[in-house]
Amino acid sequence: MANIKRLPFSRLPKAVTPIHYALEIKPNLKTFKFNGRVVVDTKVTQETDEILINSADIEILRASFNDVQSCDISYREKDETVLLKYPHKFAKGDGKLMIDYVGTLNDKMKGFYRTKFTATDGSERYAAVTQFESTDARRALPCWDEPAVKATFDVTMIVPKDKVALSNMNVESEEPLQEGQTTLALDHETENIADLKVVKYATTPIMSTYLLAFVVGDFEYVEARSADGVLVRVYAPIGKKEQGKFALDVAVKTLPFYKSYFNIPYPLPKIDLIAIADFAAGAMENWGLVTYRETALLIDPVNSSSSNKQWVAIVVGHELAHQWFGNLVTMEWWTHLWLNEGFASWIEYLCVDHCFPEWDIWTQFVVMDLARALELDSLNNSHPIEVPVGHPAEVDEIFDAISYQKGASVIAMLHDFLGDDGFRTGLNHYLEKFKYSNTQTEDLWDSLELACNKPVKKIMSTWTQQMGYPVVTVSAKHSGESSTLEMSQSKFCANGELEPSYQGYEWLIPMVIASESNVNEPTKIILDEKSKSITLNNVKQDDWIKINFGQFGFYRVRYTSDMLHKLVPAVAKKVLKPRDRLGLQNDTFALTKAGLLGTTDYLDLLQAYSKEDNYTVWSDIISNFGSIMTLMEYADLADGFKAVGIELLSDIVKELGWDAKADEKHTDGLLRTLAIYSLGRFGHAETITEAKARFAAHLDGSRSIDPDLRSSIYKIVISEGDEATFDSFLTLINTTDLQEEKMRIMVSLAAARRESMIARGLDFAMSDKVRSQDKVFILEGIARSSKIGRQLTWNFLKERWDVLHEIYQGGFLLSRLLKGSLSQFAGEEFSADIREFFASKNVPAAERTIEQVIENIQLNTKWLARDSSSVRSWLSNKNYISSE
């Protein structure tokens, strides 16, 4: 288990606290500087002659308190604070702090930063935008930058007259700048008073600093009003506003849905959603002004794929949920981040299911959230949902699959246990009681417990306060018309070994159990002991019994071979619903990886899925099957797996064809894309030939590739191509201004197999042709593509480490890069090399990630040694490889 080093940290003193900020700020899009004045109404609760607040990358020109100038300004750069000293102590009561300062519009995608895009006329344009979560408001204004220190804000911006200027609230006034109207100095070489305007915004509700936002640039919008009268606008760079219509439609449907679900109206008069060219995260829920990367907001009706349309809907649903859960009620400290992110990551699916019930989104939840969280949380280097964090450099490490996906998964389990009516009543109580204030996890449990009269806190503390989750081992003994189940729980460990320190781990597990004869009346219990017996009545001798029926529980199930054998026909005949078919396969894969089952057991189970037709089930099978194939590449067995994969998937493409049918389901299109790409990856000759033909027609303009197939075809073609093919992709990138399409093409370059092309892909990723936010996806894509790609990427990362660290400043994108690029190695030499390299590097936000990477490599190494021989025999016996 990782021994994560903690940096010294203490929260700000409470002798002086803010009540209201009046901020005046003037960004200069030519010099990339900004001037600011912030006047803060404060409450002095104890006599003091000093004020400690957060500030980073800002130069304070002067700082007065009650008109008394500071006698000393001391920057504490490591702590990101500044100490303002005064010549005498101030008495208790009201106080006014006024600070004049200057700062830089940085290029690090945090704080108040600059972003660049190319307009439709070919000119380069700059915008200034904010990204303050978690601890970067201090880079735009000196402030009390902690989530529990809430205040109201008046924002005034001085900007060029021809620019759009947005903030959290609606505009109260907009007028030309007059002589003497501001104390902020003009840069007379680049600014003329006649070209500037003053924009004042309405006062915000009381809120945390990380939710403050402002944007200045060249944007246009589409707008509509929700059913409850809220003005909704989607802003895009000039020339792209029509691409905002899909997100606008989703937002207009979503706001009334949340108002109804929470039984609380959206509290602001407007909400803006804006696409930003350079943006590190997917989106940010600033109250009333939600910022997005372009691919998470903009949809081209002709050139966007179904999967990206789905992604936009999910992200819009997620960020708008935060307007209540996170903004109206905010976690008290980052330890409780999961309250924001876990909840929004759950309810986004509820929202999308409301807007698009035909998308089967709750089945996809099992793969996109539940399975991802289960995988990470089985590691010894995972962490509890509630994890103490302090220093700003450490906060980024908890923006991970535990806070988001595990948080969402345990909320889903709780919702299923409590029922929707009681759950909603409890949520309303929680939001009403704590609106405009801050909470801890226990506050939510108290409200739900009050509404449902169930031991919520007792149950849920076992899920949020301890790391990991249980595996339930079950056996069945049949007698007459009943079956007695013997169940026991223990912590599930990715290596299959229960360390002594985990012996005491125990969970209160809400369980749903169904048998073949009682599918419509499943049994619900709480497994509240280490082991327990229960009897199911009206069960036939040959009935299958499914534990975690519906697949909402956050745990694994280990059946006896007899129980598993009875479930196989229910999978093959699709008697079990997709979620349960998926869950059975996913649990079996996890048990295989842990060494509790053999890899050949998992491969045998896949035969039951030969007639599978559900996209989400297949997406998980292909992901897990691909993981084994990647591992077995280190035993030179990849060709055998490709043969298995072709056999598994050929019938799907024959059934679905290459072209969309008029009446097909949304998920049929997703399955077609997945199956075609996989067959191409497995070397299926017919698929490769067809992909090349379609790409050639696309390139010469005779027939455009369906957007749903572009990613698959691009990757197949580049993997089979040469240097000329690579050049054609580089040309193709320059023919589109749709960021989604640019990303499709750029990420496809990662599929190249020739060593010279891989090297070109690595260099391209680091070129100025690729935005900082996107470099990660190309680099990790190359590492995931092949054994040689992985090694070349690791060599490249070591060579360019200082550059990468400077670009990402130790943020979450750096952690993503490391995890995505390195986790698939197998061999002790790789884990040793990685540990040695990072021993001398200072990366506090990625320490846990590095330990997780090394642990994964060690797991892969053991798995390969344990099973490669039996897998070779299995492939040989079934004639997928020669017996030589």
C-alpha angles and dihedrals in degrees: 000000000000119000097213112202112229121214118226110268142163130175123249118282117255099221089106122025132176126250101172136005123208104194126188114183135173119192120196112212092193102050094027091229130122134202122208144180120193122187113192125195104213143183116228108207098176134020112271142158095202139057123203115199138157120271132154133176090358130119112215111212098186137347123195130180117201086346092305112124118228116254094207137020113196120186119209099195098181091053093040091231138118126211116216112200124197132197094244141015121271120227125238115276137062121346140178121220117194121187129181114197147155131220144171128256093231129203096228098095092241135097112003103341144164126249128190132209138167115246124220089261090059096252122132114243130190129210132186117227139168133233110175106161120136109005109336106099083093088070091063101038137001104257149138092277100191124111095234094053097082127177141156122263136213109194125196120180129194108203141151112288093237094056131090111237121195136178137167095283137046120276113266096183139358120187142147115280111258128209110272093011094117136035091209110112119242123224098232093197093060106016132063120188090223090062096051134085135194117230119190123191132204118264114275124232115259105287147150122277094241089067095056113108144173133175132190124186150082107315139145130195150207118215145191139161124248120235088264094053103260114147108235122191130179112204124200135172113281110289096024106075094111088063088065096066097090093051089045091055091049092048093049090053094042101055095059090043092056092042088056095042096048093033088225124107121237099266102216128074094232144015126205125197112196133187114223121197096215111039128147101203128044092254143329126227100220105170108266094351112065115187123208139178108248095252091057095054114022125077125184108207091216104036107028121099127232090244092056091047088054091048092052091051091051094048093047089050091049097050095044091051087059090062085077104019103051103008104046089034115024133192113256094229138357090266084077095045089122089069087068102034103032092051095046090046089056101042093046086074092049089052095047091046087054093050098038111020091167092066096078087223097165091062088052088052088069091061102032097045116005098046093043091052094046090052096052096039093057090068122099086229096058121106138219119271087248105053124168112243130172125158116065090240089064101046095079092063092070094055087094144109091288097059093038112027101025089042090053092045097053089046088052090050091049093047090052090049097047099037125236099273096054092040092054092046090053092048092052091051090050095048094044094047096047104029113144090012141079135266146188127222093265091061091064092047091051093054094047091046091052092050098044104029091226128124094260097154093048092050099041098045087068088059102043104035101048129054122247133007139255135270110215113214111204138184130178132216116192124211125170108312097344142067126213114213121206108203131181132175134213135159111282110232123193091226093050092239121117106213118213090248089063097051093097096050112119135164136198098234122199103214135191116196126185134180130201091258094045106042093133095046107044121181117248121201142152113239095215100162137058088254134009142173123220131176124222114204129211093030122145123223094251098038119127116234119208120200116203089027109197090021098248096126119100097226143082125248124217111195129192112255090253093054091046091048090056091052095054096077089049088057095044093049091041091236087139114069119250095262091056094043088051094046094051091052093044093051090048091052092050092049088049093051089049092053094246089115130024121256088239089058088059093046090051091052090055089068087072088062095057091111095040114138104174116109096214095049089051093046090059094043091051091047093051095040088050091053090056092046090051090050093047090052083080087061093045091247100119093107091059091053091049088057091051091048093052090052091049097049109030095089092052093059091044089053098044099033124204098281128066118252121227096242102033125129123258089245093052088065091050091050092050090053092048095046095047093049091048094049089051091050089051091054099251103175099211092049093049092049093050092046091053092049093050092046092052091052090048091050095050092044097242095116128007118222115245106257090236090061100039098090092048095046094044092053094046092049096047092046090056095036140095137223091290089055089052090051091052090055091052089052091048091056090062094052096069136058093191105109092207090059093044089053092048091055096041095048089047089062086071090070093068112123104191111095093229091052092048089054090050090050092053092049091046091053090058095045125102087252088079124062117236091245091057103044090083094061094054094045096048090043091058091048092051095047100073147338092264091045090054094051094046091049092051091050089049093049091052092050094047099034097117091050093048092047090052092049096050099030091217092300131147094277088064090053090049091051093052095046095045095045104041111028096086097061116115120201136069091245089067096050090047092050093049093048092048093049095051095042089088097038126096106220108142094167091055102039094103091044091054090052090049091051092052092047091051091051090051090050090050091049093053092044092052093049092046101048112017093093095050091044091052089053092047092051091046095047090052092046096244089126132019118268093233 
